[in-house]
Amino acid sequence: MAAVSRRNPATFKNRIKSSYPTLVNLGILISGRGSNMDAILSTVQAGRIRNVKPCVVISKKADAAGLKIASEKYRVPTEVVPAEGLKGWDYDQKIVAALQKHDVLPQAGLVCLAGFMRIISPEFVRAYKMRILNIHPALLPSFPGLHAQKLALDYGVKVTGCTVHFVDEEIDSGPVILQKPVPVLEGDTEETLSARILEQEHQLYPEAVRLFADGRLKVDGRVVAIAPG
Ligand code: GRF
């Protein structure tokens, strides 16, 4: 360890400052109930994710229940960005503007898709390269897209689960960060299976955000290595 010069107190100050990682500004995109958003924000509030500052929760629809939870329970600013028939980058640039307004900046912030019911454009993905995460209710690459729990039941798999992954330009296809298996039980319905998967999602997503914010995710092609804590 380098000695700290008494004659240069700035050196000591700088060392202290650099031993704390910079806060990552977080934006969360939702469409509905926002239970994954709730899980992330409550983990931050409990001090179990130290390096994240929740800056904004954004929804396409004003009646998304998660917006109320964000503002009333966590005092996190919210934005509604109506789609008004806009598609692709025409819409996404409005989302990016809302993120930037709240200091969730490209190449610096983190964007979590938490039930955001839109396919995001390549331009958005490129602007926030490897800084957009998504949660999917299946063990990817199985059952991408909508209705993953029903597809798993119909296929007859004995194990499904959930996946947190980086978002790339394809649907549910980016590098996998964390996965959690959930057994399919005899007599399961889409509702009972979804509820058990959701329980695991609420553990998995905050954990992935924590690993990201602590700078512990090293991406090499498709493979994400997790550095020891
Ligand atoms: C979750 O099942 C998530 O895996 C999927 O959409 C659902 C969102 O639920 N992408 P919530 O709004 O977080 O409660």
mmCIF file of C-alpha atoms and ligand atoms in Angstrom:
data_model
loop_
_atom_site.group_PDB
_atom_site.id
_atom_site.type_symbol
_atom_site.label_atom_id
_atom_site.label_comp_id
_atom_site.label_asym_id
_atom_site.label_seq_id
_atom_site.Cartn_x
_atom_site.Cartn_y
_atom_site.Cartn_z
ATOM 1 C CA MET A 1 0.000 0.000 0.000
ATOM 2 C CA ALA A 2 1.404 3.428 -0.941
ATOM 3 C CA ALA A 3 2.328 5.693 1.952
ATOM 4 C CA VAL A 4 0.258 8.839 2.366
ATOM 5 C CA SER A 5 2.353 11.948 2.529
ATOM 6 C CA ARG A 6 1.620 14.247 5.486
ATOM 7 C CA ARG A 7 2.852 17.114 3.328
ATOM 8 C CA ASN A 8 0.202 16.395 0.724
ATOM 9 C CA PRO A 9 -3.134 15.953 2.482
ATOM 10 C CA ALA A 10 -4.891 15.984 -0.892
ATOM 11 C CA THR A 11 -3.370 12.563 -1.585
ATOM 12 C CA PHE A 12 -5.098 11.110 1.462
ATOM 13 C CA LYS A 13 -8.387 12.757 0.580
ATOM 14 C CA ASN A 14 -8.215 11.398 -2.946
ATOM 15 C CA ARG A 15 -7.472 7.918 -1.684
ATOM 16 C CA ILE A 16 -10.525 7.929 0.542
ATOM 17 C CA LYS A 17 -12.683 9.236 -2.268
ATOM 18 C CA SER A 18 -11.459 6.635 -4.738
ATOM 19 C CA SER A 19 -12.035 3.757 -2.303
ATOM 20 C CA TYR A 20 -15.808 4.333 -2.650
ATOM 21 C CA PRO A 21 -17.260 3.430 -6.066
ATOM 22 C CA THR A 22 -19.244 6.216 -7.720
ATOM 23 C CA LEU A 23 -23.022 6.018 -7.303
ATOM 24 C CA VAL A 24 -24.778 4.519 -10.304
ATOM 25 C CA ASN A 25 -27.880 6.500 -11.250
ATOM 26 C CA LEU A 26 -30.775 4.084 -11.766
ATOM 27 C CA GLY A 27 -33.849 4.421 -13.979
ATOM 28 C CA ILE A 28 -36.561 1.748 -13.890
ATOM 29 C CA LEU A 29 -39.018 1.202 -16.756
ATOM 30 C CA ILE A 30 -42.329 -0.424 -15.849
ATOM 31 C CA SER A 31 -45.740 -1.014 -17.384
ATOM 32 C CA GLY A 32 -47.931 -2.311 -14.582
ATOM 33 C CA ARG A 33 -47.866 -3.477 -10.974
ATOM 34 C CA GLY A 34 -44.113 -2.919 -10.573
ATOM 35 C CA SER A 35 -43.397 -5.663 -8.040
ATOM 36 C CA ASN A 36 -39.825 -6.133 -9.320
ATOM 37 C CA MET A 37 -39.313 -2.377 -9.143
ATOM 38 C CA ASP A 38 -40.622 -2.511 -5.560
ATOM 39 C CA ALA A 39 -38.152 -5.304 -4.727
ATOM 40 C CA ILE A 40 -35.214 -3.318 -6.137
ATOM 41 C CA LEU A 41 -36.191 -0.064 -4.415
ATOM 42 C CA SER A 42 -36.799 -1.750 -1.063
ATOM 43 C CA THR A 43 -33.387 -3.447 -1.251
ATOM 44 C CA VAL A 44 -31.758 -0.073 -1.962
ATOM 45 C CA GLN A 45 -33.731 1.541 0.857
ATOM 46 C CA ALA A 46 -32.642 -1.200 3.265
ATOM 47 C CA GLY A 47 -29.015 -0.362 2.448
ATOM 48 C CA ARG A 48 -28.333 -3.727 0.825
ATOM 49 C CA ILE A 49 -27.414 -2.121 -2.519
ATOM 50 C CA ARG A 50 -25.019 0.624 -1.574
ATOM 51 C CA ASN A 51 -23.832 2.108 -4.830
ATOM 52 C CA VAL A 52 -27.115 2.909 -6.511
ATOM 53 C CA LYS A 53 -29.185 6.081 -6.542
ATOM 54 C CA PRO A 54 -32.761 5.497 -7.788
ATOM 55 C CA CYS A 55 -33.427 8.566 -9.956
ATOM 56 C CA VAL A 56 -36.629 7.880 -11.885
ATOM 57 C CA VAL A 57 -39.362 5.330 -12.606
ATOM 58 C CA ILE A 58 -40.888 5.636 -16.064
ATOM 59 C CA SER A 59 -44.078 4.150 -17.475
ATOM 60 C CA LYS A 60 -45.868 4.391 -20.780
ATOM 61 C CA LYS A 61 -49.222 4.434 -18.994
ATOM 62 C CA ALA A 62 -50.269 6.849 -16.260
ATOM 63 C CA ASP A 63 -52.327 4.163 -14.505
ATOM 64 C CA ALA A 64 -49.435 1.753 -13.920
ATOM 65 C CA ALA A 65 -49.784 0.797 -10.234
ATOM 66 C CA GLY A 66 -46.002 0.817 -9.805
ATOM 67 C CA LEU A 67 -45.837 4.600 -10.318
ATOM 68 C CA LYS A 68 -47.753 5.217 -7.095
ATOM 69 C CA ILE A 69 -45.524 2.797 -5.197
ATOM 70 C CA ALA A 70 -42.403 4.558 -6.523
ATOM 71 C CA SER A 71 -43.548 8.030 -5.567
ATOM 72 C CA GLU A 72 -45.458 7.338 -2.331
ATOM 73 C CA LYS A 73 -43.471 4.512 -0.767
ATOM 74 C CA TYR A 74 -39.987 5.474 -1.975
ATOM 75 C CA ARG A 75 -40.261 9.160 -2.954
ATOM 76 C CA VAL A 76 -38.646 8.370 -6.309
ATOM 77 C CA PRO A 77 -39.603 10.776 -9.138
ATOM 78 C CA THR A 78 -41.845 9.295 -11.817
ATOM 79 C CA GLU A 79 -42.466 10.117 -15.457
ATOM 80 C CA VAL A 80 -45.205 9.027 -17.837
ATOM 81 C CA VAL A 81 -44.068 8.838 -21.460
ATOM 82 C CA PRO A 82 -47.151 8.085 -23.588
ATOM 83 C CA ALA A 83 -46.493 6.160 -26.785
ATOM 84 C CA GLU A 84 -49.073 8.094 -28.876
ATOM 85 C CA GLY A 85 -48.574 5.721 -31.774
ATOM 86 C CA LEU A 86 -44.820 6.241 -31.805
ATOM 87 C CA LYS A 87 -42.650 3.231 -32.571
ATOM 88 C CA GLY A 88 -39.017 2.220 -32.205
ATOM 89 C CA TRP A 89 -36.476 5.009 -31.747
ATOM 90 C CA ASP A 90 -39.175 7.675 -32.313
ATOM 91 C CA TYR A 91 -40.628 6.573 -28.978
ATOM 92 C CA ASP A 92 -37.429 5.497 -27.272
ATOM 93 C CA GLN A 93 -35.803 8.886 -27.678
ATOM 94 C CA LYS A 94 -38.551 10.264 -25.447
ATOM 95 C CA ILE A 95 -37.654 7.626 -22.856
ATOM 96 C CA VAL A 96 -33.976 8.523 -23.186
ATOM 97 C CA ALA A 97 -34.844 12.208 -22.738
ATOM 98 C CA ALA A 98 -36.779 11.363 -19.548
ATOM 99 C CA LEU A 99 -33.848 9.272 -18.286
ATOM 100 C CA GLN A 100 -31.391 12.085 -19.013
ATOM 101 C CA LYS A 101 -33.630 14.654 -17.367
ATOM 102 C CA HIS A 102 -33.144 12.625 -14.176
ATOM 103 C CA ASP A 103 -29.398 12.121 -14.676
ATOM 104 C CA VAL A 104 -29.564 8.511 -15.818
ATOM 105 C CA LEU A 105 -27.001 9.107 -18.518
ATOM 106 C CA PRO A 106 -25.771 6.897 -21.376
ATOM 107 C CA GLN A 107 -22.448 5.201 -20.564
ATOM 108 C CA ALA A 108 -22.893 5.977 -16.864
ATOM 109 C CA GLY A 109 -26.389 5.115 -15.619
ATOM 110 C CA LEU A 110 -28.243 1.845 -15.246
ATOM 111 C CA VAL A 111 -31.655 1.107 -16.769
ATOM 112 C CA CYS A 112 -33.738 -1.770 -15.410
ATOM 113 C CA LEU A 113 -36.636 -3.068 -17.480
ATOM 114 C CA ALA A 114 -39.124 -4.415 -14.964
ATOM 115 C CA GLY A 115 -42.143 -5.686 -16.846
ATOM 116 C CA PHE A 116 -41.726 -2.962 -19.493
ATOM 117 C CA MET A 117 -44.058 -4.165 -22.259
ATOM 118 C CA ARG A 118 -42.192 -2.841 -25.279
ATOM 119 C CA ILE A 119 -39.390 -4.046 -27.468
ATOM 120 C CA ILE A 120 -36.705 -1.451 -27.197
ATOM 121 C CA SER A 121 -34.939 -0.135 -30.282
ATOM 122 C CA PRO A 122 -31.316 -0.895 -31.294
ATOM 123 C CA GLU A 123 -30.541 2.836 -30.947
ATOM 124 C CA PHE A 124 -31.602 2.783 -27.276
ATOM 125 C CA VAL A 125 -29.614 -0.425 -26.651
ATOM 126 C CA ARG A 126 -26.509 1.080 -28.274
ATOM 127 C CA ALA A 127 -26.795 4.349 -26.353
ATOM 128 C CA TYR A 128 -26.846 2.483 -23.004
ATOM 129 C CA LYS A 129 -24.578 -0.368 -24.124
ATOM 130 C CA MET A 130 -24.391 -3.087 -21.449
ATOM 131 C CA ARG A 131 -26.230 -0.790 -19.071
ATOM 132 C CA ILE A 132 -29.752 -2.098 -19.593
ATOM 133 C CA LEU A 133 -30.938 -5.132 -17.602
ATOM 134 C CA ASN A 134 -34.115 -7.168 -17.982
ATOM 135 C CA ILE A 135 -35.820 -9.895 -15.985
ATOM 136 C CA HIS A 136 -37.553 -12.754 -17.758
ATOM 137 C CA PRO A 137 -39.795 -15.396 -16.119
ATOM 138 C CA ALA A 138 -38.063 -18.464 -17.617
ATOM 139 C CA LEU A 139 -34.608 -19.986 -17.840
ATOM 140 C CA LEU A 140 -33.387 -18.362 -21.058
ATOM 141 C CA PRO A 141 -32.800 -19.315 -23.816
ATOM 142 C CA SER A 142 -35.936 -21.392 -23.152
ATOM 143 C CA PHE A 143 -39.279 -19.663 -23.621
ATOM 144 C CA PRO A 144 -38.317 -16.107 -24.673
ATOM 145 C CA GLY A 145 -41.051 -13.562 -25.400
ATOM 146 C CA LEU A 146 -44.516 -13.299 -23.903
ATOM 147 C CA HIS A 147 -46.335 -15.889 -21.736
ATOM 148 C CA ALA A 148 -43.149 -17.711 -20.735
ATOM 149 C CA GLN A 149 -44.800 -19.455 -17.775
ATOM 150 C CA LYS A 150 -47.643 -20.816 -19.946
ATOM 151 C CA LEU A 151 -45.176 -21.961 -22.608
ATOM 152 C CA ALA A 152 -43.182 -23.830 -19.933
ATOM 153 C CA LEU A 153 -46.345 -25.539 -18.616
ATOM 154 C CA ASP A 154 -47.558 -26.447 -22.114
ATOM 155 C CA TYR A 155 -44.149 -27.835 -23.062
ATOM 156 C CA GLY A 156 -44.159 -30.019 -19.955
ATOM 157 C CA VAL A 157 -40.763 -29.015 -18.554
ATOM 158 C CA LYS A 158 -40.137 -30.093 -14.968
ATOM 159 C CA VAL A 159 -38.014 -27.067 -14.143
ATOM 160 C CA THR A 160 -38.341 -23.460 -15.249
ATOM 161 C CA GLY A 161 -37.334 -20.282 -13.420
ATOM 162 C CA CYS A 162 -36.184 -16.747 -14.053
ATOM 163 C CA THR A 163 -33.258 -14.962 -15.676
ATOM 164 C CA VAL A 164 -31.702 -11.525 -15.326
ATOM 165 C CA HIS A 165 -29.742 -10.584 -18.427
ATOM 166 C CA PHE A 166 -28.149 -7.670 -20.213
ATOM 167 C CA VAL A 167 -30.327 -6.365 -23.025
ATOM 168 C CA ASP A 168 -28.952 -6.615 -26.534
ATOM 169 C CA GLU A 169 -30.593 -5.940 -29.884
ATOM 170 C CA GLU A 170 -32.614 -9.176 -29.976
ATOM 171 C CA ILE A 171 -35.536 -10.210 -27.765
ATOM 172 C CA ASP A 172 -34.561 -11.805 -24.415
ATOM 173 C CA SER A 173 -31.201 -12.801 -25.864
ATOM 174 C CA GLY A 174 -28.482 -10.765 -24.126
ATOM 175 C CA PRO A 175 -25.733 -12.186 -21.877
ATOM 176 C CA VAL A 176 -27.139 -13.959 -18.814
ATOM 177 C CA ILE A 177 -26.225 -12.485 -15.415
ATOM 178 C CA LEU A 178 -28.146 -14.656 -12.937
ATOM 179 C CA GLN A 179 -30.674 -17.480 -13.119
ATOM 180 C CA LYS A 180 -32.803 -19.227 -10.545
ATOM 181 C CA PRO A 181 -34.572 -22.556 -11.162
ATOM 182 C CA VAL A 182 -38.152 -23.133 -10.039
ATOM 183 C CA PRO A 183 -39.660 -26.664 -10.174
ATOM 184 C CA VAL A 184 -42.932 -27.166 -12.021
ATOM 185 C CA LEU A 185 -45.279 -28.992 -9.659
ATOM 186 C CA GLU A 186 -48.057 -31.385 -10.547
ATOM 187 C CA GLY A 187 -51.319 -29.457 -10.790
ATOM 188 C CA ASP A 188 -49.566 -26.116 -11.380
ATOM 189 C CA THR A 189 -51.581 -23.518 -13.263
ATOM 190 C CA GLU A 190 -50.131 -20.498 -15.036
ATOM 191 C CA GLU A 191 -51.069 -18.470 -11.941
ATOM 192 C CA THR A 192 -49.499 -20.743 -9.304
ATOM 193 C CA LEU A 193 -46.316 -21.232 -11.324
ATOM 194 C CA SER A 194 -46.047 -17.488 -12.091
ATOM 195 C CA ALA A 195 -46.424 -16.660 -8.400
ATOM 196 C CA ARG A 196 -43.594 -19.024 -7.384
ATOM 197 C CA ILE A 197 -41.346 -17.677 -10.147
ATOM 198 C CA LEU A 198 -42.152 -14.089 -9.127
ATOM 199 C CA GLU A 199 -40.991 -14.807 -5.567
ATOM 200 C CA GLN A 200 -37.604 -15.772 -6.985
ATOM 201 C CA GLU A 201 -37.543 -12.774 -9.354
ATOM 202 C CA HIS A 202 -37.782 -10.513 -6.324
ATOM 203 C CA GLN A 203 -34.562 -12.005 -4.939
ATOM 204 C CA LEU A 204 -32.720 -12.260 -8.229
ATOM 205 C CA TYR A 205 -33.203 -8.789 -9.722
ATOM 206 C CA PRO A 206 -31.954 -6.781 -6.715
ATOM 207 C CA GLU A 207 -28.964 -9.139 -6.492
ATOM 208 C CA ALA A 208 -28.093 -8.511 -10.159
ATOM 209 C CA VAL A 209 -28.394 -4.735 -9.639
ATOM 210 C CA ARG A 210 -26.098 -5.001 -6.623
ATOM 211 C CA LEU A 211 -23.478 -6.937 -8.604
ATOM 212 C CA PHE A 212 -23.670 -4.406 -11.431
ATOM 213 C CA ALA A 213 -23.381 -1.414 -9.115
ATOM 214 C CA ASP A 214 -20.443 -2.973 -7.274
ATOM 215 C CA GLY A 215 -18.665 -3.350 -10.625
ATOM 216 C CA ARG A 216 -18.504 -7.122 -10.244
ATOM 217 C CA LEU A 217 -19.885 -8.133 -13.664
ATOM 218 C CA LYS A 218 -17.237 -8.831 -16.302
ATOM 219 C CA VAL A 219 -18.688 -9.480 -19.742
ATOM 220 C CA ASP A 220 -16.709 -11.486 -22.277
ATOM 221 C CA GLY A 221 -18.820 -12.048 -25.396
ATOM 222 C CA ARG A 222 -21.912 -13.865 -24.171
ATOM 223 C CA VAL A 223 -20.368 -14.919 -20.887
ATOM 224 C CA VAL A 224 -20.782 -12.858 -17.723
ATOM 225 C CA ALA A 225 -18.281 -13.634 -14.991
ATOM 226 C CA ILE A 226 -19.007 -12.515 -11.445
ATOM 227 C CA ALA A 227 -15.970 -11.186 -9.600
ATOM 228 C CA PRO A 228 -15.715 -12.245 -5.940
ATOM 229 C CA GLY A 229 -17.091 -9.687 -3.464
HETATM 230 C C1 GRF B 1 -42.398 -10.259 -14.364
HETATM 231 O O1 GRF B 1 -42.889 -11.560 -14.382
HETATM 232 C C2 GRF B 1 -41.167 -10.155 -15.211
HETATM 233 O O2 GRF B 1 -40.403 -11.327 -15.228
HETATM 234 C C3 GRF B 1 -41.732 -9.902 -16.582
HETATM 235 O O3 GRF B 1 -42.845 -9.075 -16.371
HETATM 236 C C4 GRF B 1 -43.339 -9.283 -15.055
HETATM 237 C C5 GRF B 1 -43.375 -7.939 -14.396
HETATM 238 O O4 GRF B 1 -43.987 -7.975 -13.149
HETATM 239 N N1 GRF B 1 -40.729 -9.329 -17.452
HETATM 240 P P1 GRF B 1 -43.886 -6.731 -12.166
HETATM 241 O O5 GRF B 1 -44.514 -5.545 -12.898
HETATM 242 O O6 GRF B 1 -42.454 -6.487 -11.846
HETATM 243 O O7 GRF B 1 -44.702 -7.120 -10.976
#
